[in-house]
Short mmCIF file of C-alpha atoms and ligand atoms in Angstrom, two decimals:
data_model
loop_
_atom_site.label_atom_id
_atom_site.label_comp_id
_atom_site.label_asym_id
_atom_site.label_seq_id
_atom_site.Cartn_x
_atom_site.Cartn_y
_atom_site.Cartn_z
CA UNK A 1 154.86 -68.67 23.53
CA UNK A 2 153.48 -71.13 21.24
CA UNK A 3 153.21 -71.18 17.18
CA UNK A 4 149.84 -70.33 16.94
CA UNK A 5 149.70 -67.92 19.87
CA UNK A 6 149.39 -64.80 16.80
CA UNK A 7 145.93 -66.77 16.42
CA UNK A 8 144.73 -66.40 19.79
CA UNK A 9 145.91 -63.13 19.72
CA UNK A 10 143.73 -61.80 17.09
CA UNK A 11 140.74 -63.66 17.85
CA UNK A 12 140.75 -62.16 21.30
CA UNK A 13 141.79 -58.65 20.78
CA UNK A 14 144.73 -59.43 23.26
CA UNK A 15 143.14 -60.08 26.32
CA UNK A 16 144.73 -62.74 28.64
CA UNK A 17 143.40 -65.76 27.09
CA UNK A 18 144.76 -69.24 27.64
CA UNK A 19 146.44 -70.97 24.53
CA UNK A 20 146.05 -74.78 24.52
CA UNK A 21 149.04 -76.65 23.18
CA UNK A 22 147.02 -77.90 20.32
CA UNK A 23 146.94 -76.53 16.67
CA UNK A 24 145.47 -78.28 13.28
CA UNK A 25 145.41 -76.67 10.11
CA UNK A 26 141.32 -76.77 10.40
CA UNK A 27 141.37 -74.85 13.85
CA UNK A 28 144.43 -72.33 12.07
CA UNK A 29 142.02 -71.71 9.63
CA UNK A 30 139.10 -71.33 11.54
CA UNK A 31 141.00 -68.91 13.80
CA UNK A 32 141.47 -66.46 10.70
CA UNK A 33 137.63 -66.01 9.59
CA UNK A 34 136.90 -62.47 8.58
CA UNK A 35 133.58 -61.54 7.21
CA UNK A 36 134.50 -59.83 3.83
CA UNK A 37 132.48 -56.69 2.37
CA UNK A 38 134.29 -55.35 -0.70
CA UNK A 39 134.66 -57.60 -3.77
CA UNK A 40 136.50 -58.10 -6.86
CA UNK A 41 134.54 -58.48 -10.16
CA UNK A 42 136.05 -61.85 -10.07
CA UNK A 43 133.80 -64.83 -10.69
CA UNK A 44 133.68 -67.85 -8.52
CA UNK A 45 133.94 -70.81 -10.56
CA UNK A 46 131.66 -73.56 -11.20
CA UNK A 47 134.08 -76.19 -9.49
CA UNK A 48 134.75 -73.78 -6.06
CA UNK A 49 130.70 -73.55 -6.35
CA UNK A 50 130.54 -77.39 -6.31
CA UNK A 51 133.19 -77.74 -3.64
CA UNK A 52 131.73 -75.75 -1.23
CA UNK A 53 128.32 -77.32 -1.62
CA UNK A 54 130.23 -80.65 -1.21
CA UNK A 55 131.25 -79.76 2.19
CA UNK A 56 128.03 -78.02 2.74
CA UNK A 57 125.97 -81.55 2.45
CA UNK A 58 128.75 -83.05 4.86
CA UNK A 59 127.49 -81.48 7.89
CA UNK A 60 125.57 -83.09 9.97
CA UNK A 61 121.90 -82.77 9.49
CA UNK A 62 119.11 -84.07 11.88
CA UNK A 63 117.90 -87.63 10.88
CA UNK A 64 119.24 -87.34 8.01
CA UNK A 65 116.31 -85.42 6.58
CA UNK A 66 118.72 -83.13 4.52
CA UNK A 67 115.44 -79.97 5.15
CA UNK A 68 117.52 -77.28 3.62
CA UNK A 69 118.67 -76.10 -0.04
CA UNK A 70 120.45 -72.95 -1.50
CA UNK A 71 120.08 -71.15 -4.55
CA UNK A 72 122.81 -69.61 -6.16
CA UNK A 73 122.67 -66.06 -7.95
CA UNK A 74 124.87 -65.01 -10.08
CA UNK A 75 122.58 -63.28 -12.18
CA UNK A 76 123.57 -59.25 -11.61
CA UNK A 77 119.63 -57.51 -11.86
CA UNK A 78 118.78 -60.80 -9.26
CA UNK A 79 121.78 -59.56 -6.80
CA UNK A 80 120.36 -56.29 -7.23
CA UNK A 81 116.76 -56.78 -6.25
CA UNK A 82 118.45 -59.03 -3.71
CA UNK A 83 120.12 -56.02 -2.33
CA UNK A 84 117.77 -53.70 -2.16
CA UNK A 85 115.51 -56.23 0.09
CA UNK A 86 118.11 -57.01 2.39
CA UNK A 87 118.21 -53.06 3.18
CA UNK A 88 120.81 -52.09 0.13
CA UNK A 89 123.32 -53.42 1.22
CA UNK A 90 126.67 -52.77 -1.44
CA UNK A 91 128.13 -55.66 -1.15
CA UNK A 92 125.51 -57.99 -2.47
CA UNK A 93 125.31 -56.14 -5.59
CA UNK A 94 129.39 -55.93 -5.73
CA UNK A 95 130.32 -60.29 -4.83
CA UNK A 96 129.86 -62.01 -8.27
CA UNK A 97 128.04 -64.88 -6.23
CA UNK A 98 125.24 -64.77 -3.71
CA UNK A 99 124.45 -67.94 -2.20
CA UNK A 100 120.59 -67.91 -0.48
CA UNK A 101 120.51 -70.51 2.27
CA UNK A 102 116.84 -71.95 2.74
CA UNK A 103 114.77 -73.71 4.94
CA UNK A 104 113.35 -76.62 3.15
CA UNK A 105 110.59 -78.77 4.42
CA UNK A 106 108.64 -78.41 0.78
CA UNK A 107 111.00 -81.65 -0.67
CA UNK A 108 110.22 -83.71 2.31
CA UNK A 109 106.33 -82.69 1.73
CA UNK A 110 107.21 -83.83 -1.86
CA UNK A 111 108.73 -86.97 -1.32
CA UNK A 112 105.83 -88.07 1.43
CA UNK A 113 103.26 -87.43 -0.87
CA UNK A 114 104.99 -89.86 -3.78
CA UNK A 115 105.10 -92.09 -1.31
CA UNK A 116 101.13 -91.81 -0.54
CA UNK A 117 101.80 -90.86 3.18
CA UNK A 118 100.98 -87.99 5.26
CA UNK A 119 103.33 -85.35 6.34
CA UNK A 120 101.43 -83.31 8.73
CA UNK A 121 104.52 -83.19 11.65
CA UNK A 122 105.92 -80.29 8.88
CA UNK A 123 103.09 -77.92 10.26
CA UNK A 124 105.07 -77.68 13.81
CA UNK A 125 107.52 -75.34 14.97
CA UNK A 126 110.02 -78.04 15.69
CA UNK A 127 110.14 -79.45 11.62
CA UNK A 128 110.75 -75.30 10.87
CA UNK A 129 113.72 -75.06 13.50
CA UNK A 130 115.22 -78.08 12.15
CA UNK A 131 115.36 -76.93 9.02
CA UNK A 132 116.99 -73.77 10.27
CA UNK A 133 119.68 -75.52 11.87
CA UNK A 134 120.42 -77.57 8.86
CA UNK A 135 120.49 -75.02 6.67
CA UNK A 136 122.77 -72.77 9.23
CA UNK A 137 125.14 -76.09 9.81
CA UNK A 138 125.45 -76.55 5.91
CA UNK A 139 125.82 -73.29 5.32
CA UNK A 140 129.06 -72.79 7.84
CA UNK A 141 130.99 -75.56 6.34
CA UNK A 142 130.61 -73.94 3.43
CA UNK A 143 132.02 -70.79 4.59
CA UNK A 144 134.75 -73.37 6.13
CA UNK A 145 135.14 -74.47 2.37
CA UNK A 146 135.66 -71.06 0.55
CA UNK A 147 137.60 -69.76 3.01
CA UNK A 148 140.26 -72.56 2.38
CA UNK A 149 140.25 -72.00 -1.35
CA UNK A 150 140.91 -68.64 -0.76
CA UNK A 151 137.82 -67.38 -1.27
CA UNK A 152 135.92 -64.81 0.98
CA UNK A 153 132.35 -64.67 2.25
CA UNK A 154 129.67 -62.64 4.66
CA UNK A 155 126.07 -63.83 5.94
CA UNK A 156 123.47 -61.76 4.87
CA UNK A 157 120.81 -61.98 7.94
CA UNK A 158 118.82 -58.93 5.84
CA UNK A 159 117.75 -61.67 3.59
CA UNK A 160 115.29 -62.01 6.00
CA UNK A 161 113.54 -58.12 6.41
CA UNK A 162 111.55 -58.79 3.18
CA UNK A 163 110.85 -62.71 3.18
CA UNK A 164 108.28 -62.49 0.88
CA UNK A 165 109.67 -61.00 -1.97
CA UNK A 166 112.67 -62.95 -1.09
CA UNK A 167 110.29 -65.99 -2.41
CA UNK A 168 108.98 -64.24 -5.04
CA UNK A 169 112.12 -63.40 -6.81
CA UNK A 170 113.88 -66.84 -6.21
CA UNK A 171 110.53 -68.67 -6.61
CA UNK A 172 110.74 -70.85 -3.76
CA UNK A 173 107.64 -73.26 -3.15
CA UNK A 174 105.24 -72.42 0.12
CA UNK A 175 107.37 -74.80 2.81
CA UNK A 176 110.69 -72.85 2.00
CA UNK A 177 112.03 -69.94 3.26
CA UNK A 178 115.29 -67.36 2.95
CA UNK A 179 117.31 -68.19 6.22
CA UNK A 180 120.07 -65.57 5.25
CA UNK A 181 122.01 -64.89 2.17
CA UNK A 182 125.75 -65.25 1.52
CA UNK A 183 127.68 -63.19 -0.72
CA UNK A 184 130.74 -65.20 -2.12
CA UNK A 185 133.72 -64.06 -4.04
CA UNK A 186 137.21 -62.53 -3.81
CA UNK A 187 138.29 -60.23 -1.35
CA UNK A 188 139.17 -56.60 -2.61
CA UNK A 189 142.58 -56.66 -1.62
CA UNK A 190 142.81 -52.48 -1.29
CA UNK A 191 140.04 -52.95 1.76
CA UNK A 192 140.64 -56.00 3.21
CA UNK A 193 138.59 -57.13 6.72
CA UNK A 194 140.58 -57.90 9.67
CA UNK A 195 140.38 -60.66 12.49
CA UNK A 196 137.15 -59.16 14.63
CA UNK A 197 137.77 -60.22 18.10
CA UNK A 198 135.36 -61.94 20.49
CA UNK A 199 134.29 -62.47 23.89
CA UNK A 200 136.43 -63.77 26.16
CA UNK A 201 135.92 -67.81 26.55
CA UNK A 202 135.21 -67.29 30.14
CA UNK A 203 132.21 -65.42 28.67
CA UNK A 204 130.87 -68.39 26.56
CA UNK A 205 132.43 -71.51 28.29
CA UNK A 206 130.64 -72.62 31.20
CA UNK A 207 131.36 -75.85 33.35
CA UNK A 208 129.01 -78.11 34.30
CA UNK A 209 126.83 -75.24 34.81
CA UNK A 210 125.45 -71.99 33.90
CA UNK A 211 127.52 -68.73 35.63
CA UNK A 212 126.13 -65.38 35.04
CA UNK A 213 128.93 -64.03 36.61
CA UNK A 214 130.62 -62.29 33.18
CA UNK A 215 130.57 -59.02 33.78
CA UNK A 216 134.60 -58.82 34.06
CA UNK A 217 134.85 -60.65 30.59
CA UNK A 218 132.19 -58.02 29.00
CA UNK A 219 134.09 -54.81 30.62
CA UNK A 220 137.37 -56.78 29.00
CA UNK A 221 135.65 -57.34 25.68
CA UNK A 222 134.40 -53.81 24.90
CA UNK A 223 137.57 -52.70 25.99
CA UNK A 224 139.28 -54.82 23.65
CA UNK A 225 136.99 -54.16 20.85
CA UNK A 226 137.79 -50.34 21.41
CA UNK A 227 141.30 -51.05 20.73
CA UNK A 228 139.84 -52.99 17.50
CA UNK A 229 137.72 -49.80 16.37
CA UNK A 230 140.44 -47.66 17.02
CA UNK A 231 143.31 -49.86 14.91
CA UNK A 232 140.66 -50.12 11.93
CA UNK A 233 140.11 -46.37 12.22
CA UNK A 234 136.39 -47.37 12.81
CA UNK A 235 134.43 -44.34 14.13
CA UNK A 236 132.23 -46.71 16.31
CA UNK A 237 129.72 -44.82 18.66
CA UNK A 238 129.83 -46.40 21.87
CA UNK A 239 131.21 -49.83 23.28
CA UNK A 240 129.78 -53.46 22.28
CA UNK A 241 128.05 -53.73 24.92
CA UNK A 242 125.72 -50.76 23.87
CA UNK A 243 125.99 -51.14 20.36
CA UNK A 244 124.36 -54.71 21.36
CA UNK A 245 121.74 -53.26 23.61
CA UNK A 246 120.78 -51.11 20.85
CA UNK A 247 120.04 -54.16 18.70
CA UNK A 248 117.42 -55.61 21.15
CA UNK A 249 115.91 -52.22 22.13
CA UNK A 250 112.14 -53.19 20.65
CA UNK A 251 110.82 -53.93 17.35
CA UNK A 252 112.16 -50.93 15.28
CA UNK A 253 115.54 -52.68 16.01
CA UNK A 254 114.57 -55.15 13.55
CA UNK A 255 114.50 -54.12 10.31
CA UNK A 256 110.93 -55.65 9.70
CA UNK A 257 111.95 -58.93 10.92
CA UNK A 258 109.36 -57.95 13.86
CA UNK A 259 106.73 -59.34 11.48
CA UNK A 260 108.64 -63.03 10.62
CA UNK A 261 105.59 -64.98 12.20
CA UNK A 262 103.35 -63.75 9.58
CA UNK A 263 105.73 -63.69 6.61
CA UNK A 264 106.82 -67.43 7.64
CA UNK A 265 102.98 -68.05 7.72
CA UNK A 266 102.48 -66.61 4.69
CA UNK A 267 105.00 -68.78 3.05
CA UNK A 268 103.40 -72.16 4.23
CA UNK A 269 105.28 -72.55 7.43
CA UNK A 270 102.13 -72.98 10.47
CA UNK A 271 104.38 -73.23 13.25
CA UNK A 272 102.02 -75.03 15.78
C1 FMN B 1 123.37 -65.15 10.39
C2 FMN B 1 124.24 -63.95 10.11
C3 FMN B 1 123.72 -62.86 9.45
C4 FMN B 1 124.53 -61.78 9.11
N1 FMN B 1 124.01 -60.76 8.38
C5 FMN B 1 124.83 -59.78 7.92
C6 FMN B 1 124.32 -58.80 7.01
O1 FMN B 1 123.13 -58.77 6.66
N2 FMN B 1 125.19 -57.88 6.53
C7 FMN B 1 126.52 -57.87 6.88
O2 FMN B 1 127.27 -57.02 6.39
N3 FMN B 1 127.02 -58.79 7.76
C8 FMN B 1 126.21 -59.75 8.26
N4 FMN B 1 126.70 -60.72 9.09
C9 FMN B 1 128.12 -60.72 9.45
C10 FMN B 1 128.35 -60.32 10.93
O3 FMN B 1 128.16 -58.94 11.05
C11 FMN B 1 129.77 -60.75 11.32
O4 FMN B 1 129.86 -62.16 11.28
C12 FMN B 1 130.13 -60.26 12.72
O5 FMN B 1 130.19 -58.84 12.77
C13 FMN B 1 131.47 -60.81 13.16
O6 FMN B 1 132.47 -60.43 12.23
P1 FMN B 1 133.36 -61.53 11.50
O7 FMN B 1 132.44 -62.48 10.78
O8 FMN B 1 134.25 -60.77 10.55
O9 FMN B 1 134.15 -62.24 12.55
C14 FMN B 1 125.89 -61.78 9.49
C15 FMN B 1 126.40 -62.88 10.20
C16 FMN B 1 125.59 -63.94 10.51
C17 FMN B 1 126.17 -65.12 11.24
#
């Protein structure tokens, strides 16, 4: 048994899963990422703010072009109206910081017209998912960033049921949009998150090329996330595998988000 076999443990719910003889403190803390919903009233400071943006802008981001920005709230009647878009969710009124991760292609639109040149390649689908992923890559070494100072975070994808007021609120130009919040702060220490497990690597890690054949890794996955429910005293209605079918049933799975062509036209984005 190696050092960090505790890791591997946790992050796969105890199913057989092979340990490579290889351990950095990066991967170590990688392996220990917990989504965090209950807060302390504690703020995060102005230097753990700038830290974690630091890190954010060291990602990697497609040519360079840098299409994303955040805006952080800390402002409690702005977490609030936050929350209640985002489908009331507790925690974004409770973490002293929420950081809203956007989709920027309004600066780049800025900085072509100062230069007298046209920027119509912003109007296709392609300039919007690049954005996306910069935004999403930034926004994940940030998470990388707070979590090593201690600090605890979750995603808020319910950013995204009400885009428009989303815009509204934060005042973003047309050419931006909400990609997900992130609620930042301290973890409440009297209901702390645990390790959630995942799929099996055999589920996720193909060679050379694409296997459906998973189904033993799924049967071994909601299995293991049973054992997960049951240790957290979770009252969870079925396995992962229908809790996940449930998500993709239709439309009225998606909190609104069923209507994100027309909010992301609204908001300037024509996605040729
Ligand atoms: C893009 C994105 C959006 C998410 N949106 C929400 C959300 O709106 N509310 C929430 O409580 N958790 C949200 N989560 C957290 C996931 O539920 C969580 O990452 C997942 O259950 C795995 O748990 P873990 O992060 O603790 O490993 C989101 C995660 C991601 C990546």
């Amino acid at each position: 048994m190696t050092a960090h076999q505790p890791l591997y443990d946790s992050r796969y719910g105890g199913m057989a899963q092979a340990v490579p003889d290889i351990s950095t403190p990066v991967i170590d803390q990688l392996m220990t990422h917990r989504s965090v919903r209950a807060f302390r009233a504690d703020a995060v400071s102005d230097a753990q703010l700038s830290a974690m943006i630091a890190a954010a802008q060291s990602a990697a981001s497609s040519s360079n072009l840098q299409v994303w920005s955040v805006v952080a709230v800390r402002d409690q009647a702005v977490r609030d109206q936050l929350a209640e878009f985002a489908g009331n969710q507790a925690h974004i009124r409770q973490a002293p910081l929420q950081l809203v991760w956007l989709a920027d292609l309004s600066r780049l639109e800025r900085v072509a017209a100062a230069e007298g040149r046209p920027s119509d390649a912003l109007d296709y689908t392609e300039m919007f998912l690049t954005a996306v992923i910069d935004a999403a890559l930034a926004a994940q070494n940030a998470v990388a960033a707070a979590e090593s100072m201690g600090l605890a975070t979750v995603y808020i994808g319910g950013m995204r049921n009400r885009p428009e007021d989303v815009a509204r609120v934060l005042k973003l130009p047309p050419k931006t949009f909400a990609v997900f919040g992130m609620c930042v702060g301290h973890e409440d220490d009297a209901r702390p998150a645990s390790v959630k497990p995942r799929l099996p690597q055999s589920a996720v890690l193909h060679h050379e090329s694409y296997s459906t054949e998973q189904d033993d890794a799924v049967a071994a996955y909601n299995a293991a996330m049973a054992r997960f429910y049951e240790a957290q005293k979770m009252d969870v209605k079925g396995n992962w595998s229908i809790h996940s079918a449930k998500r993709v049933a239709g439309p009225a799975s998606l909190s609104g988000r069923d209507r994100l062509v027309d909010a992301l036209k609204a908001l300037g984005f024509s996605l040729k």
